[in-house]
Short mmCIF file of C-alpha atoms and ligand atoms in Angstrom, two decimals:
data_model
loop_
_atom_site.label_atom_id
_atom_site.label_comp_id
_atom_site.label_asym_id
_atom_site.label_seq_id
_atom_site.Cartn_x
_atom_site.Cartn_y
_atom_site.Cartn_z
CA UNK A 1 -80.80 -37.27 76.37
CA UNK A 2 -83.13 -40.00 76.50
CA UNK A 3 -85.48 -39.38 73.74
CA UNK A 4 -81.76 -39.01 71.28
CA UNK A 5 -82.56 -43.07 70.20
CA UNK A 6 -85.18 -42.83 68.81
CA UNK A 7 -84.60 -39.31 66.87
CA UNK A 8 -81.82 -40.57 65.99
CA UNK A 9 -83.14 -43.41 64.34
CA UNK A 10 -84.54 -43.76 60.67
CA UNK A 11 -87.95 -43.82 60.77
CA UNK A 12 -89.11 -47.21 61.32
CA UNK A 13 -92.75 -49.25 61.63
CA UNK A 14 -91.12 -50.88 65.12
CA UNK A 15 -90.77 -48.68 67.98
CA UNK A 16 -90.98 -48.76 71.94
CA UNK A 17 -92.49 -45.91 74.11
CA UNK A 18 -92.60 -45.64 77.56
CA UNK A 19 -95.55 -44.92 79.56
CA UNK A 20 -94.39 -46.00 83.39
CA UNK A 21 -90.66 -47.15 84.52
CA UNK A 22 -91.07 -47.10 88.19
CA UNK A 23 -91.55 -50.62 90.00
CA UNK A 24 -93.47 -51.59 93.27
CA UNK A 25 -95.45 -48.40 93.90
CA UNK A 26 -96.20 -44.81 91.82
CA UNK A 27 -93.55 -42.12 93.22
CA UNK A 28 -94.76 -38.75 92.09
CA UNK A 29 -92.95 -35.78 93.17
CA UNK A 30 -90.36 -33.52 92.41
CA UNK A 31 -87.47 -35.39 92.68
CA UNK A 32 -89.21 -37.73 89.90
CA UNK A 33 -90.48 -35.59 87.38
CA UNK A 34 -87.38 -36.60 84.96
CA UNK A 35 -87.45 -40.18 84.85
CA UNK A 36 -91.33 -40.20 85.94
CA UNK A 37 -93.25 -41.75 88.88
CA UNK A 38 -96.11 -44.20 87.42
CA UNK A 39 -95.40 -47.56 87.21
CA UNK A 40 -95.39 -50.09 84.12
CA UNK A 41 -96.19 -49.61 81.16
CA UNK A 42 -94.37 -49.81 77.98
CA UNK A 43 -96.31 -49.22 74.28
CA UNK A 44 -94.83 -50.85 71.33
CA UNK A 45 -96.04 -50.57 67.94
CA UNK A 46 -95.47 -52.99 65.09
CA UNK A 47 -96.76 -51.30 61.88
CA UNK A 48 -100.33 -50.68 62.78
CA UNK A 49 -100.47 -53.52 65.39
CA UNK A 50 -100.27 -51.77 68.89
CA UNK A 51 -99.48 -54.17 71.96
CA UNK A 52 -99.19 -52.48 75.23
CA UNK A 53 -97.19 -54.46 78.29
CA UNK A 54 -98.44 -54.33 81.39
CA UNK A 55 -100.92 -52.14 83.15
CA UNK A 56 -99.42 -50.11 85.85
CA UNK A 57 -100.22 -46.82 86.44
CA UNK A 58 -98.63 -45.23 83.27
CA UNK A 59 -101.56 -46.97 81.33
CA UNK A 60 -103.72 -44.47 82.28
CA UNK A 61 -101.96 -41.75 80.39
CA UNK A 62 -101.74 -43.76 77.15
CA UNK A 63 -105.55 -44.68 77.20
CA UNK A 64 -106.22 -40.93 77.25
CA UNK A 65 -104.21 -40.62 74.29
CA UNK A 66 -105.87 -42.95 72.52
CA UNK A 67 -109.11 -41.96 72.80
CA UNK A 68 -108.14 -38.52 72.05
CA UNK A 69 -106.14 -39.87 68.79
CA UNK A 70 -109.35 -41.73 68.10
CA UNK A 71 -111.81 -44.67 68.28
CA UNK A 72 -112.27 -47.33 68.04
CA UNK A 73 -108.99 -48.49 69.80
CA UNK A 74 -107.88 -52.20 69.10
CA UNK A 75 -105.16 -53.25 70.98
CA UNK A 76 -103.53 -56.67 72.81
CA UNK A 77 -102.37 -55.78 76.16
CA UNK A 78 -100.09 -58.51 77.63
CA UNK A 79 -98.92 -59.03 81.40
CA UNK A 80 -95.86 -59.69 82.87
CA UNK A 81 -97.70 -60.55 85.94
CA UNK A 82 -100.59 -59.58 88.44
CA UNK A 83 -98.46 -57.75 91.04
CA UNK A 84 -100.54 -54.70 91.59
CA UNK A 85 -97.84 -52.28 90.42
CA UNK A 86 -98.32 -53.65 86.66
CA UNK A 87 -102.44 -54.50 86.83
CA UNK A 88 -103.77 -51.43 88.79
CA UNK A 89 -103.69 -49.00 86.20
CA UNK A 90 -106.21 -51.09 84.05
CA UNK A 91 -109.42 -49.45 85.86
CA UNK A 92 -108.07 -46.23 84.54
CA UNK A 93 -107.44 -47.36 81.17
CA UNK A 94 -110.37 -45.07 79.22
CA UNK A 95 -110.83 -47.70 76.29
CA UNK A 96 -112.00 -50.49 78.71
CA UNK A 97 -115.43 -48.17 78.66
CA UNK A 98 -115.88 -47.47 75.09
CA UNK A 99 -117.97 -49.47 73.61
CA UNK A 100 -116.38 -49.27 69.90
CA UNK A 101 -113.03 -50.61 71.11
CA UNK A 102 -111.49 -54.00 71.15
CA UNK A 103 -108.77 -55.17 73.97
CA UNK A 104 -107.13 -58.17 74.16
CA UNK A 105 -105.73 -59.31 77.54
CA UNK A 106 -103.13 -61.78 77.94
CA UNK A 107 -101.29 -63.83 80.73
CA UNK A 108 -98.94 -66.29 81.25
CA UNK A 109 -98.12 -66.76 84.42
CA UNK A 110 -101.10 -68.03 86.68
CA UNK A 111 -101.64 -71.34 88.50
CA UNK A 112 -104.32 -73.34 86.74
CA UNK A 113 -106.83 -72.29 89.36
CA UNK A 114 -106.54 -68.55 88.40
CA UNK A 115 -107.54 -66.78 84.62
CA UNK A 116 -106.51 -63.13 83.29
CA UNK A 117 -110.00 -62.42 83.91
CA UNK A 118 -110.09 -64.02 87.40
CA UNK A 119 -106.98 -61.62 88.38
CA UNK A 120 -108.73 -58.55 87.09
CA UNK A 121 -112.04 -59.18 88.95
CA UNK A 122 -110.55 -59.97 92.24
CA UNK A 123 -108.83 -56.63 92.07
CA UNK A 124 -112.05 -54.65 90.37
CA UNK A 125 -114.40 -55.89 93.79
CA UNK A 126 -115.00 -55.12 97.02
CA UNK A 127 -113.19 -54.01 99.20
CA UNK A 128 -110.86 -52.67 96.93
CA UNK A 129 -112.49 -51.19 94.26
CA UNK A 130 -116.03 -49.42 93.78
CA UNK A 131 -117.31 -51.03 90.36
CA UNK A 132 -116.69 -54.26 88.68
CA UNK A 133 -115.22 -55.36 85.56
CA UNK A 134 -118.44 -55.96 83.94
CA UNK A 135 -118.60 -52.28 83.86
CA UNK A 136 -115.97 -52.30 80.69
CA UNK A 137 -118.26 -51.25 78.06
CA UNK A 138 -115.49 -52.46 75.07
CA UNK A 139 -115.27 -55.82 73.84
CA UNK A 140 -112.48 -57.27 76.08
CA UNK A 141 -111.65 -60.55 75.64
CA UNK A 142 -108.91 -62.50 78.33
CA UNK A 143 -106.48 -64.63 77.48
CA UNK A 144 -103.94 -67.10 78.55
CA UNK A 145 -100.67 -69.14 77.50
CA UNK A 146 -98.65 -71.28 78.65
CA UNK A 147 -95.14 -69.56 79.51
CA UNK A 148 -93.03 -70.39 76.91
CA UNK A 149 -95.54 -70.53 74.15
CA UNK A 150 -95.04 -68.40 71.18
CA UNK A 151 -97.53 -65.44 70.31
CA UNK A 152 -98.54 -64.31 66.82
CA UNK A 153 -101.25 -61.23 67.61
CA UNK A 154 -100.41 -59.44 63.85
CA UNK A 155 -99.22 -60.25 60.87
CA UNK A 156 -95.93 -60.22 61.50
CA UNK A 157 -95.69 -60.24 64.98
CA UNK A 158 -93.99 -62.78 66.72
CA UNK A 159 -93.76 -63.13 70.75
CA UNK A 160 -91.88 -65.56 72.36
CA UNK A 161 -92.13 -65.95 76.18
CA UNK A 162 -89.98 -67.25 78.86
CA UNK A 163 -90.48 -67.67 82.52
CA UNK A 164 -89.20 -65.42 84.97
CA UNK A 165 -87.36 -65.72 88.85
CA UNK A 166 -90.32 -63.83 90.63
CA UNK A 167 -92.50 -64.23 93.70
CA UNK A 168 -95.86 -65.85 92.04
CA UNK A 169 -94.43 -65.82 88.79
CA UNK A 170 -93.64 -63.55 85.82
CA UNK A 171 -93.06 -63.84 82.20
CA UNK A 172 -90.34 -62.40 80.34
CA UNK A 173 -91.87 -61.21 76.58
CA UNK A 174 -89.35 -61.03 73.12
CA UNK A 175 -91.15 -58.69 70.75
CA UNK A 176 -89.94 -59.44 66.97
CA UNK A 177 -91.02 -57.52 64.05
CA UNK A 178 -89.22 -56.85 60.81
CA UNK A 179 -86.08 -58.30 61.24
CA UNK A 180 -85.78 -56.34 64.85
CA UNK A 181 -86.64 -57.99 68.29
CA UNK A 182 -86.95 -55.72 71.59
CA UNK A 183 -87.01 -57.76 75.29
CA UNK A 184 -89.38 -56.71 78.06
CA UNK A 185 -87.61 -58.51 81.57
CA UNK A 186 -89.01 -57.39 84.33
CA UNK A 187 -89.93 -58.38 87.35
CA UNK A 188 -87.17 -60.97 87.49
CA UNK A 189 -83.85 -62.10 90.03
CA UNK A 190 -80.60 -63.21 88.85
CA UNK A 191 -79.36 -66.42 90.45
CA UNK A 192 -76.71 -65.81 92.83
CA UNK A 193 -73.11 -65.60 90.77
CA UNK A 194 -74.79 -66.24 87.35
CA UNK A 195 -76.99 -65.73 84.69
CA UNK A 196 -80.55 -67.41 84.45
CA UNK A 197 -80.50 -69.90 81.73
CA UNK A 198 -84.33 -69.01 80.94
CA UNK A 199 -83.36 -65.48 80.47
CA UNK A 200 -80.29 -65.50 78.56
CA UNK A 201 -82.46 -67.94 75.83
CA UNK A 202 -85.11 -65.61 75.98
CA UNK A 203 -83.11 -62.76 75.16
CA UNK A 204 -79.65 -63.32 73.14
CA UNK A 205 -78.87 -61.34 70.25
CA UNK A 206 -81.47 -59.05 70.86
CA UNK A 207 -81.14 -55.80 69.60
CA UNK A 208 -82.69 -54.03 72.84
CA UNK A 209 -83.26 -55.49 76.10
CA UNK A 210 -85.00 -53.78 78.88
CA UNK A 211 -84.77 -55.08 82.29
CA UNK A 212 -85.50 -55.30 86.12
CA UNK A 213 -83.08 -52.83 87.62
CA UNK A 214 -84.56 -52.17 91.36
CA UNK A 215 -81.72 -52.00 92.72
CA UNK A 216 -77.97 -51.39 92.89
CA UNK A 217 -75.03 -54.46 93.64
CA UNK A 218 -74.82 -52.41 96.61
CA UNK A 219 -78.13 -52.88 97.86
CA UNK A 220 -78.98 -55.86 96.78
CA UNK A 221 -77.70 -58.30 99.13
CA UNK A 222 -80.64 -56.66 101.67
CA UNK A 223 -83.33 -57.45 99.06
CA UNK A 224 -81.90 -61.39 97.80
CA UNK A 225 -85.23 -63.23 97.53
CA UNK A 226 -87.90 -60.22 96.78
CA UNK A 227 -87.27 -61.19 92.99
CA UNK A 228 -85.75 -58.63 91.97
CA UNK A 229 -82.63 -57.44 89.93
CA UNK A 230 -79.67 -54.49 89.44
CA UNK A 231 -78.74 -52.54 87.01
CA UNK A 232 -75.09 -53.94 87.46
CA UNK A 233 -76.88 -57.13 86.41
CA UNK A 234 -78.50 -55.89 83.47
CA UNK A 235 -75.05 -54.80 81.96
CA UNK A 236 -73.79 -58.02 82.41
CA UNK A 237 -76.45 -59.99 80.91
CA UNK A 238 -76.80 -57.90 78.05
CA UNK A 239 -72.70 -58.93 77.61
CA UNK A 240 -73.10 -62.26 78.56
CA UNK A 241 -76.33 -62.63 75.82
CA UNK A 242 -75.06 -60.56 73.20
CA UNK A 243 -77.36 -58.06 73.41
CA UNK A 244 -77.46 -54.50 71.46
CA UNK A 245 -78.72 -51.78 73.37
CA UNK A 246 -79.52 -52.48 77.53
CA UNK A 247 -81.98 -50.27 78.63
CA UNK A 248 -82.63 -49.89 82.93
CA UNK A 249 -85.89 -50.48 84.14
CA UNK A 250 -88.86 -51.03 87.09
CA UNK A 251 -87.16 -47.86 89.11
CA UNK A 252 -86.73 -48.23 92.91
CA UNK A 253 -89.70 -45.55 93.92
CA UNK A 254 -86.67 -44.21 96.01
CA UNK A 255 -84.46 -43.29 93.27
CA UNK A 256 -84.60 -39.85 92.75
CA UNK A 257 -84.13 -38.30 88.74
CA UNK A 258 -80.12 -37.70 90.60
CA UNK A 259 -79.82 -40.57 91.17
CA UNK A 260 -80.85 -42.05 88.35
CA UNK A 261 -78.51 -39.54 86.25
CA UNK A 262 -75.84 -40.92 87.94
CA UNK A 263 -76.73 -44.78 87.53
CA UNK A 264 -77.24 -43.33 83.96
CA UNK A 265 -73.51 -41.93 83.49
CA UNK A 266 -71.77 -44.96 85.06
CA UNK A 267 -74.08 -47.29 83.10
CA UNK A 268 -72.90 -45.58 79.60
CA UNK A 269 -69.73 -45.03 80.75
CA UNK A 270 -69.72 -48.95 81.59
CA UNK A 271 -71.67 -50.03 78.38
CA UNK A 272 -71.90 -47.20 75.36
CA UNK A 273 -75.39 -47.15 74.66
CA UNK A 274 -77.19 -47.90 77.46
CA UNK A 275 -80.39 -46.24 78.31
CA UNK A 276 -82.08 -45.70 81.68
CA UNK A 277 -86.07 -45.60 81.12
CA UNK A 278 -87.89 -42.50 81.29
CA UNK A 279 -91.56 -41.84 80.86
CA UNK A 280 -91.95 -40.32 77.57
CA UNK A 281 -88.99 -41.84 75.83
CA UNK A 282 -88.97 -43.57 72.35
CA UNK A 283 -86.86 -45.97 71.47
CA UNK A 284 -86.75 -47.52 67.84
CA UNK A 285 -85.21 -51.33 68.58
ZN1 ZN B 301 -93.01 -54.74 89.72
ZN1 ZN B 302 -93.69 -58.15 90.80
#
């Protein structure tokens, strides 16, 4: 069901795939093989531009890909934030050690006294880690912007960026390419009764929208404040911002592939079209 989008799609230079959905922690398991356990990580490719958002434990999967698809690999890998469910898969990523490839890594949502590279040595020391980042044998350079600054990586390629309602800080990322423009919101909480002003600029008339969908309406009200959002929500901000196709994101590690099949039928039945992320899935915005 999931991968029907993008099959049914003309072939197109612009398309999304998924490499981790879950949020806060990897869930393998059987009750997640579906949907998938690893955490963030969504590939989307512009013509021959590849960017890659967020590093989470799905990254690891695509690197091997890569490398097996061939070097050198030259990519721009941009962060929603440091939260260690969207960074700790970068350790794993195989490029980072080949010395042919180039990476790119961006942020946009540190305090002045942190970098992208400061974030991703602090995790790649002791204690918590056995070798450091100096051990990436490609050319990695790390970037920041300002939140709100627009991106140009390709030809082509335009970013824009908006801030999002998250512990620390997050940034929400608009991907247009030919005409098309995909959304990547997540981790982010709606303001109680309403939609986020930031968020509903960042993302009207987009033609997909993908977004923080921890949790349900129903379980929300014990999570206000852990900056997170429902898939309720989702639905109505892709109304309330015009948006095409919604697609339900950042999976509670709880939510079993039931339960997501049945957040899945009420969701289409709600909103024709939407799409809850799956590992694996294509999507052509
Ligand atoms: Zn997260
Ligand atoms: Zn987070």
């Amino acid at each position: 069901m999931t991968d029907r989008a993008a099959s049914d799609s003309p072939v197109s230079a612009f398309t999304a795939r998924f490499w981790g959905v879950r949020g806060s922690i990897a869930s393998p398991g059987p009750d997640t093989v579906r949907y998938g356990g690893n955490t963030s990580c969504l590939e989307v490719r512009c013509g021959a531009a590849r960017l890659v958002f967020d590093a989470g434990t799905g990254i690891r999967a695509l690197g091997a890909l890569l490398m097996r698809q061939g070097r050198p690999v030259d990519l721009d890998l941009f962060l929603t934030h440091s939260h260690f469910d969207h960074i700790c898969g970068l350790p794993f990523f195989a490029p980072a050690f080949d010395p042919e490839s180039r990476l790119r890594l961006w942020s946009g949502h540190l305090p002045p006294d942190h970098t992208t590279r400061s974030v991703v040595c602090g995790m790649m020391s002791a204690p918590f880690y056995p070798i450091p980042v100096d051990t990436f044998r490609a050319d990695c350079t790390f970037r920041e912007f300002a939140c709100g600054d627009v991106l140009r990586p390709a030809p082509g390629v335009c970013i824009r960026t908006g801030p999002l309602n998250h512990p620390n800080g997050a940034v929400g990322y608009r991907i247009e390419y030919a005409g098309r423009s995909l959304c990547f919101v997540t981790d982010t909480e709606h303001p109680a009764g309403g939609r986020d002003p930031a968020v509903i600029e960042l993302v009207r008339g987009a033609d997909v929208l993908v977004y923080d969908s921890t949790y349900t309406d129903e379980e929300y009200p014990c999570h206000v404040g852990w900056g997170h959002s429902t898939w309720q929500e989702c639905l109505r901000l892709a109304d309330a911002a015009g948006v095409g196709r919604a697609v339900i994101f950042h999976h509670d590690p709880s939510r079993s592939d039931a339960a997501l099949d049945a957040i899945a039928a009420a969701a289409a039945a709600q909103r024709p079209g939407t799409l809850v992320a799956a590992e694996g899935m294509e999507l052509v915005p």
